[in-house]
């Protein structure tokens, strides 16, 4: 008696083409999570390299190799540094077109909303130069905006290099954003919420999981080089008395007003825009240098000053300059066309406003303001929430930076009051949205287009089709139907004529009509009774929102999906109709 052969399980070999098809679906969470891990590692590495470049630049002129130690320089030298910085930035950017000058988080949001997350290489290179020069050159600038742009573009490059569907590029950009914030502050949770609240402007499970993994990996890469401590240390604080709450509300009102003023200043008044670019740069350099002559604390990111005011007393005049002067200089840089990072300076100025209010309250109303040291921490979170209109990201940054849940209650009150003040009294839509709206861009999409942007064309298109010339004989017609296609794609004569689509059932019907066949020795598919659809092309990597836009722009009801199989060779992969897109949306609601 012979042994029966047991069939072996042979796993399917990995295929990049299959991976792309899986990513086209909204439910491709395992694949997106893998991309999130890759994006987090790459972004964390980019962030470490960026910080190393800052430290390397400080080697040449700042004692102690600390890019924040401008106080150790002579007044004349530190006042001259901003002029050198704007000169280097101007020489680099002057010959380039205006589209190449867009950088930072606002640029990331624009590319995500209008260009499927594809990031130009020239802008990415410019961000390295401007990001490094602005910080070590003594301008009031942060490193988080450049980090997010650099990380998001690097993550998007993964998808572009692998020719992944555009819906996965959106997730990769969010992963780069979260990992950039996470690696910069060592705050992975705040990075996740910042990416979803400020950049993606939506919350979905499929989006959250890869973004969480990216933030985790970004933090781990940063920890491996710089340790697990936050960007600056915060002493243990708590609210000792409810009597502080009215003063906290007043502090948040002041912070909200300053945040709204900062956003308005950063937009740039038309009178500023009309000034020649070189003169604008000179004004920025001169004003920054003039303030830095007496108050070097306004230069760079300011985390050293932030740590000092959180852990001990600081002179009132220095606090006032940091509260108003640093915020104004940062806004002036943005208004003048120098795209510096703004999150770090926001935190420093917010903390300074809170420290001033805590000092005033502790002096005038000692029985009411019982914890004046707490106000600097609350001001920091309130400024971030109000200027960005991102309350959740600000609160989670507060929690992770302080590692102290005891201050969350007053923190929530301060952030909400500051956000409402900036939004209602100052008509502030948020720093990044305001800058985009000023350019006539509106990245807040309609719910339909948001839902369709999460899915790529391959998830919905009909693949069961055959290509055919317009005129065929009876045998060729029967052969076409042997594979039981759903659609016939009719290739018309002439390169300028788009193909037509016809249901294969219409051809099958006439092949069973002997009288019709007797009258037609050759079958002209344009004469076959039935509906034919004019087609326009859409790329295989496109999202359903791109396909829907193409349908609306062309006035058609169907598209043929094409992709490049070899240089100059395009293949039709499927048919997608307006009805299929709308049915998909209704089914997934």
Coordinates of N, CA and C in Angstrom, one line a residue, residues 33-197:
X33 N 1.3 49.9 7.8 CA 2.1 49.8 9.0 C 3.6 49.6 8.7
X34 N 3.8 48.7 7.7 CA 5.2 48.5 7.3 C 5.8 49.8 6.7
X35 N 5.0 50.5 5.9 CA 5.5 51.8 5.4 C 5.8 52.8 6.6
X36 N 4.9 52.7 7.6 CA 5.1 53.6 8.7 C 6.4 53.4 9.5
X37 N 6.7 52.1 9.6 CA 8.0 51.8 10.3 C 9.2 52.3 9.4
X38 N 9.2 52.1 8.1 CA 10.2 52.6 7.3 C 10.3 54.1 7.3
X39 N 9.1 54.8 7.2 CA 9.1 56.2 7.3 C 9.6 56.8 8.6
X40 N 9.3 56.1 9.7 CA 9.8 56.6 11.0 C 11.3 56.5 11.1
X41 N 11.8 55.4 10.7 CA 13.3 55.2 10.7 C 14.0 56.2 9.9
X42 N 13.5 56.4 8.7 CA 14.1 57.4 7.7 C 14.0 58.8 8.3
X43 N 12.8 59.2 8.8 CA 12.7 60.5 9.3 C 13.5 60.8 10.6
X44 N 13.5 59.8 11.4 CA 14.4 59.9 12.6 C 15.8 60.1 12.3
X45 N 16.3 59.4 11.2 CA 17.7 59.5 10.8 C 17.9 60.9 10.2
X46 N 16.9 61.4 9.4 CA 17.1 62.8 8.8 C 17.1 63.8 9.9
X47 N 16.3 63.6 11.0 CA 16.3 64.6 12.1 C 17.6 64.6 12.8
X48 N 18.2 63.4 13.0 CA 19.5 63.3 13.7 C 20.5 64.0 12.9
X49 N 20.5 63.8 11.5 CA 21.5 64.4 10.7 C 21.3 66.0 10.7
X50 N 20.1 66.4 10.7 CA 19.8 67.9 10.8 C 20.4 68.5 12.1
X51 N 20.2 67.8 13.2 CA 20.7 68.3 14.5 C 22.2 68.3 14.5
X52 N 22.8 67.2 13.9 CA 24.3 67.1 13.8 C 24.8 68.3 13.0
X53 N 24.1 68.6 11.9 CA 24.6 69.8 11.1 C 24.6 71.1 11.9
X54 N 23.5 71.3 12.7 CA 23.5 72.4 13.5 C 24.7 72.5 14.5
X55 N 25.0 71.3 15.1 CA 26.1 71.3 16.0 C 27.4 71.4 15.3
X56 N 27.5 70.9 14.1 CA 28.8 71.0 13.3 C 29.0 72.5 12.9
X57 N 27.9 73.2 12.5 CA 28.0 74.6 12.2 C 28.5 75.4 13.4
X58 N 28.0 75.1 14.6 CA 28.4 75.8 15.8 C 29.8 75.6 16.1
X59 N 30.5 74.6 15.6 CA 31.9 74.4 15.9 C 32.8 75.5 15.5
X60 N 32.3 76.2 14.4 CA 33.2 77.2 13.8 C 33.3 78.6 14.6
X61 N 32.2 78.9 15.4 CA 32.2 80.2 16.0 C 31.5 80.3 17.3
X62 N 30.9 79.2 17.8 CA 30.2 79.3 19.1 C 30.9 78.4 20.1
X63 N 31.4 79.0 21.2 CA 32.1 78.2 22.2 C 31.3 77.1 22.7
X64 N 31.8 75.9 23.0 CA 31.1 74.8 23.5 C 30.3 74.0 22.5
X65 N 30.4 74.4 21.2 CA 29.7 73.6 20.2 C 28.2 73.6 20.4
X66 N 27.6 74.5 21.1 CA 26.2 74.6 21.3 C 25.6 75.6 20.4
X67 N 24.7 75.2 19.5 CA 24.1 76.2 18.6 C 23.1 77.2 19.2
X68 N 22.9 77.0 20.5 CA 22.0 77.9 21.3 C 22.8 78.9 22.1
X69 N 24.1 78.8 22.2 CA 24.9 79.6 23.1 C 25.3 81.0 22.5
X70 N 24.4 81.7 22.0 CA 24.7 83.1 21.4 C 25.1 84.1 22.5
X71 N 24.7 83.8 23.8 CA 25.1 84.7 24.8 C 26.6 84.8 25.1
X72 N 27.3 83.7 24.6 CA 28.7 83.7 24.8 C 29.5 84.5 23.8
X73 N 28.8 85.0 22.8 CA 29.5 85.7 21.7 C 29.5 87.2 22.1
X74 N 30.5 87.9 21.5 CA 30.5 89.4 21.7 C 29.3 90.1 21.1
X75 N 28.8 91.2 21.6 CA 27.7 91.9 21.0 C 27.8 92.2 19.5
X76 N 29.0 92.6 19.1 CA 29.1 93.0 17.7 C 29.0 91.7 16.8
X77 N 29.6 90.6 17.3 CA 29.6 89.4 16.5 C 28.2 88.8 16.3
X78 N 27.5 88.7 17.5 CA 26.2 88.1 17.4 C 25.2 89.0 16.7
X79 N 25.4 90.4 16.7 CA 24.6 91.3 15.9 C 24.8 91.2 14.4
X80 N 26.1 90.8 14.1 CA 26.4 90.7 12.6 C 25.9 89.4 12.1
X81 N 25.8 88.4 12.9 CA 25.4 87.0 12.4 C 24.1 87.0 11.6
X82 N 23.0 87.6 12.1 CA 21.8 87.6 11.2 C 22.0 88.2 9.9
X83 N 22.8 89.3 9.7 CA 23.1 89.8 8.4 C 23.8 88.8 7.5
X84 N 24.7 88.1 8.1 CA 25.4 87.1 7.3 C 24.4 86.0 6.9
X85 N 23.6 85.6 7.8 CA 22.6 84.5 7.6 C 21.6 84.9 6.4
X86 N 21.1 86.1 6.5 CA 20.1 86.5 5.4 C 20.8 86.7 4.1
X87 N 22.1 87.1 4.2 CA 22.9 87.2 2.9 C 23.1 85.8 2.3
X88 N 23.5 84.8 3.1 CA 23.6 83.5 2.5 C 22.3 82.9 2.0
X89 N 21.2 83.1 2.8 CA 19.9 82.7 2.3 C 19.5 83.3 1.0
X90 N 19.7 84.7 1.0 CA 19.3 85.4 -0.2 C 20.1 85.0 -1.4
X91 N 21.4 84.8 -1.3 CA 22.2 84.3 -2.4 C 21.8 83.0 -2.9
X92 N 21.4 82.1 -2.0 CA 20.9 80.8 -2.4 C 19.6 80.8 -3.1
X93 N 18.7 81.6 -2.5 CA 17.3 81.6 -3.0 C 17.0 82.5 -4.2
X94 N 17.9 83.6 -4.3 CA 17.6 84.6 -5.3 C 17.4 84.1 -6.7
X95 N 18.2 83.2 -7.3 CA 18.0 82.9 -8.7 C 16.9 81.8 -8.9
X96 N 16.2 81.4 -7.8 CA 15.3 80.3 -8.0 C 13.9 80.8 -8.2
X97 N 13.0 80.0 -8.8 CA 11.6 80.4 -9.0 C 10.8 80.4 -7.7
X98 N 9.7 81.2 -7.7 CA 9.0 81.3 -6.5 C 8.5 80.0 -5.9
X99 N 8.1 79.1 -6.8 CA 7.6 77.8 -6.3 C 8.6 77.0 -5.5
X100 N 9.9 77.3 -5.8 CA 11.0 76.6 -5.1 C 11.2 77.2 -3.7
X101 N 10.6 78.3 -3.4 CA 10.8 79.0 -2.1 C 9.9 78.5 -1.0
X102 N 8.9 77.7 -1.4 CA 7.9 77.2 -0.4 C 8.6 76.1 0.4
X103 N 8.5 76.2 1.7 CA 9.2 75.3 2.6 C 8.4 75.2 3.9
X104 N 8.7 74.2 4.7 CA 8.1 74.1 6.0 C 6.8 73.4 6.1
X105 N 6.1 73.5 7.2 CA 4.9 72.7 7.4 C 3.8 73.2 6.5
X106 N 3.7 74.5 6.2 CA 2.7 74.9 5.3 C 2.8 74.3 3.9
X107 N 4.1 74.2 3.4 CA 4.3 73.6 2.1 C 3.9 72.1 2.2
X108 N 4.2 71.4 3.3 CA 3.8 70.0 3.4 C 2.2 69.9 3.3
X109 N 1.5 70.8 4.0 CA 0.0 70.7 3.9 C -0.5 71.0 2.5
X110 N 0.1 71.9 1.8 CA -0.2 72.3 0.4 C 0.0 71.1 -0.5
X111 N 1.2 70.5 -0.4 CA 1.5 69.3 -1.3 C 0.6 68.1 -1.0
X112 N 0.2 68.0 0.3 CA -0.7 66.9 0.6 C -2.1 67.1 0.1
X113 N -2.6 68.4 0.2 CA -4.0 68.7 -0.3 C -4.1 68.7 -1.8
X114 N -3.1 69.2 -2.5 CA -3.2 69.5 -3.9 C -2.3 68.7 -4.8
X115 N -1.3 68.0 -4.3 CA -0.4 67.3 -5.1 C -0.2 65.8 -4.6
X116 N -1.2 65.3 -4.0 CA -1.2 63.9 -3.5 C 0.1 63.5 -2.7
X117 N 0.6 64.5 -2.0 CA 1.8 64.2 -1.1 C 3.1 64.1 -1.8
X118 N 3.2 64.4 -3.1 CA 4.5 64.4 -3.8 C 5.2 65.7 -3.5
X119 N 6.5 65.5 -3.1 CA 7.3 66.7 -2.6 C 8.4 66.9 -3.6
X120 N 8.6 68.2 -4.1 CA 9.7 68.5 -5.0 C 11.1 68.4 -4.4
X121 N 12.0 67.9 -5.1 CA 13.4 67.7 -4.6 C 14.0 69.1 -4.4
X122 N 13.8 70.1 -5.2 CA 14.5 71.4 -5.1 C 14.0 72.0 -3.8
X123 N 12.8 72.0 -3.4 CA 12.3 72.6 -2.2 C 12.9 71.9 -1.0
X124 N 13.1 70.5 -1.1 CA 13.7 69.8 0.0 C 15.1 70.2 0.2
X125 N 15.9 70.3 -0.9 CA 17.3 70.8 -0.7 C 17.3 72.2 -0.2
X126 N 16.5 73.1 -0.6 CA 16.4 74.4 -0.1 C 16.1 74.4 1.4
X127 N 15.3 73.5 1.9 CA 14.9 73.4 3.3 C 16.2 73.1 4.1
X128 N 17.0 72.2 3.7 CA 18.3 71.9 4.4 C 19.1 73.2 4.6
X129 N 19.3 74.0 3.5 CA 20.1 75.2 3.6 C 19.5 76.2 4.5
X130 N 18.2 76.5 4.2 CA 17.5 77.6 5.0 C 17.4 77.2 6.5
X131 N 17.0 75.9 6.7 CA 16.9 75.4 8.1 C 18.1 75.5 8.9
X132 N 19.2 75.1 8.3 CA 20.5 75.1 9.1 C 21.0 76.6 9.2
X133 N 21.0 77.3 8.2 CA 21.6 78.7 8.2 C 20.7 79.6 9.1
X134 N 19.4 79.5 9.1 CA 18.6 80.4 9.9 C 18.8 80.1 11.4
X135 N 19.0 78.9 11.8 CA 19.2 78.6 13.2 C 20.6 79.0 13.7
X136 N 21.7 78.5 13.0 CA 23.0 78.8 13.5 C 23.4 80.2 13.1
X137 N 22.6 80.9 12.2 CA 22.9 82.3 11.8 C 22.3 83.3 12.7
X138 N 21.6 82.8 13.8 CA 21.1 83.7 14.8 C 19.7 84.4 14.5
X139 N 19.0 83.9 13.5 CA 17.6 84.4 13.3 C 16.8 83.7 14.3
X140 N 15.6 84.3 14.6 CA 14.6 83.6 15.5 C 13.9 82.5 14.7
X141 N 14.4 81.3 14.9 CA 13.9 80.2 14.1 C 14.0 78.9 14.9
X142 N 13.1 78.0 14.5 CA 13.0 76.7 15.1 C 13.5 75.6 14.2
X143 N 13.6 74.4 14.7 CA 14.1 73.3 13.9 C 13.0 72.3 13.6
X144 N 11.8 72.5 14.2 CA 10.7 71.5 14.0 C 10.1 71.7 12.6
X145 N 9.9 72.9 12.1 CA 9.3 73.1 10.8 C 10.2 72.4 9.7
X146 N 11.5 72.8 9.7 CA 12.4 72.1 8.7 C 12.4 70.6 8.9
X147 N 12.3 70.1 10.2 CA 12.4 68.6 10.4 C 11.1 68.0 9.8
X148 N 10.0 68.6 9.9 CA 8.7 68.0 9.4 C 8.8 68.0 7.9
X149 N 9.2 69.1 7.3 CA 9.4 69.1 5.8 C 10.3 68.1 5.3
X150 N 11.5 68.0 5.9 CA 12.5 67.1 5.5 C 12.1 65.6 5.7
X151 N 11.5 65.4 6.8 CA 11.0 64.0 7.1 C 9.8 63.6 6.2
X152 N 8.9 64.5 6.0 CA 7.7 64.2 5.2 C 8.2 63.9 3.7
X153 N 9.1 64.8 3.2 CA 9.5 64.6 1.9 C 10.3 63.3 1.7
X154 N 11.2 63.0 2.7 CA 11.9 61.7 2.6 C 11.0 60.5 2.7
X155 N 9.9 60.6 3.5 CA 8.9 59.5 3.6 C 8.2 59.4 2.3
X156 N 7.8 60.5 1.7 CA 7.1 60.5 0.4 C 7.9 59.9 -0.7
X157 N 9.2 60.2 -0.6 CA 10.2 59.6 -1.6 C 10.1 58.1 -1.6
X158 N 9.9 57.5 -0.5 CA 9.7 56.0 -0.5 C 8.6 55.6 -1.4
X159 N 7.4 56.2 -1.2 CA 6.3 55.9 -2.1 C 6.5 56.2 -3.5
X160 N 7.1 57.4 -3.8 CA 7.3 57.8 -5.2 C 8.3 56.8 -5.9
X161 N 9.4 56.4 -5.1 CA 10.4 55.5 -5.7 C 9.8 54.2 -6.0
X162 N 8.9 53.7 -5.2 CA 8.3 52.4 -5.4 C 7.0 52.5 -6.2
X163 N 6.7 53.7 -6.7 CA 5.5 53.9 -7.5 C 4.2 53.4 -6.8
X164 N 4.1 53.7 -5.5 CA 2.9 53.3 -4.7 C 1.7 54.2 -5.0
X165 N 0.5 53.7 -4.8 CA -0.7 54.5 -5.0 C -0.6 55.8 -4.2
X166 N -1.3 56.8 -4.7 CA -1.2 58.1 -4.1 C -1.9 58.1 -2.7
X167 N -2.8 57.3 -2.5 CA -3.4 57.3 -1.1 C -2.4 56.9 -0.1
X168 N -1.5 56.0 -0.4 CA -0.4 55.7 0.5 C 0.6 56.8 0.7
X169 N 0.8 57.6 -0.3 CA 1.7 58.8 -0.2 C 1.2 59.7 0.9
X170 N -0.2 59.9 1.0 CA -0.8 60.7 2.0 C -0.4 60.2 3.4
X171 N -0.5 58.9 3.6 CA -0.2 58.3 4.9 C 1.3 58.5 5.2
X172 N 2.2 58.3 4.1 CA 3.6 58.5 4.3 C 4.0 59.9 4.8
X173 N 3.3 60.9 4.2 CA 3.5 62.3 4.6 C 3.2 62.5 6.1
X174 N 2.0 61.9 6.5 CA 1.6 62.0 7.9 C 2.6 61.3 8.8
X175 N 3.1 60.2 8.3 CA 4.1 59.4 9.1 C 5.4 60.3 9.3
X176 N 5.9 60.9 8.2 CA 7.0 61.8 8.3 C 6.8 62.9 9.2
X177 N 5.6 63.5 9.2 CA 5.3 64.6 10.1 C 5.4 64.2 11.6
X178 N 4.7 63.1 11.9 CA 4.7 62.6 13.3 C 6.1 62.2 13.7
X179 N 6.8 61.5 12.9 CA 8.2 61.1 13.3 C 9.1 62.4 13.5
X180 N 8.9 63.4 12.7 CA 9.7 64.6 12.8 C 9.4 65.3 14.2
X181 N 8.2 65.5 14.5 CA 7.8 66.1 15.9 C 8.3 65.2 17.0
X182 N 8.1 63.8 16.8 CA 8.5 62.9 17.8 C 10.0 62.9 18.1
X183 N 10.8 62.9 17.0 CA 12.3 62.9 17.1 C 12.8 64.2 17.6
X184 N 12.1 65.3 17.3 CA 12.6 66.6 17.7 C 12.4 66.9 19.2
X185 N 11.2 66.6 19.7 CA 10.9 66.9 21.1 C 10.9 65.6 22.0
X186 N 11.1 64.4 21.4 CA 10.9 63.2 22.2 C 9.5 63.1 22.7
X187 N 8.5 63.4 21.9 CA 7.1 63.4 22.2 C 6.3 62.6 21.2
X188 N 6.3 61.3 21.2 CA 5.7 60.6 20.1 C 4.2 60.7 20.0
X189 N 3.5 60.8 21.2 CA 2.0 61.0 21.1 C 1.7 62.3 20.6
X190 N 2.3 63.4 21.0 CA 2.1 64.7 20.4 C 2.3 64.7 18.9
X191 N 3.4 64.0 18.5 CA 3.7 63.9 17.1 C 2.5 63.3 16.3
X192 N 1.9 62.2 16.8 CA 0.8 61.6 16.1 C -0.4 62.5 16.0
X193 N -0.7 63.2 17.1 CA -1.9 64.1 17.1 C -1.6 65.3 16.2
X194 N -0.4 65.8 16.3 CA -0.1 66.9 15.4 C -0.2 66.6 13.9
X195 N 0.2 65.4 13.6 CA 0.1 64.9 12.2 C -1.4 64.8 11.7
X196 N -2.2 64.3 12.6 CA -3.6 64.1 12.2 C -4.4 65.4 12.3
X197 N -4.1 66.2 13.3 CA -4.9 67.4 13.6 C -4.5 68.6 12.7

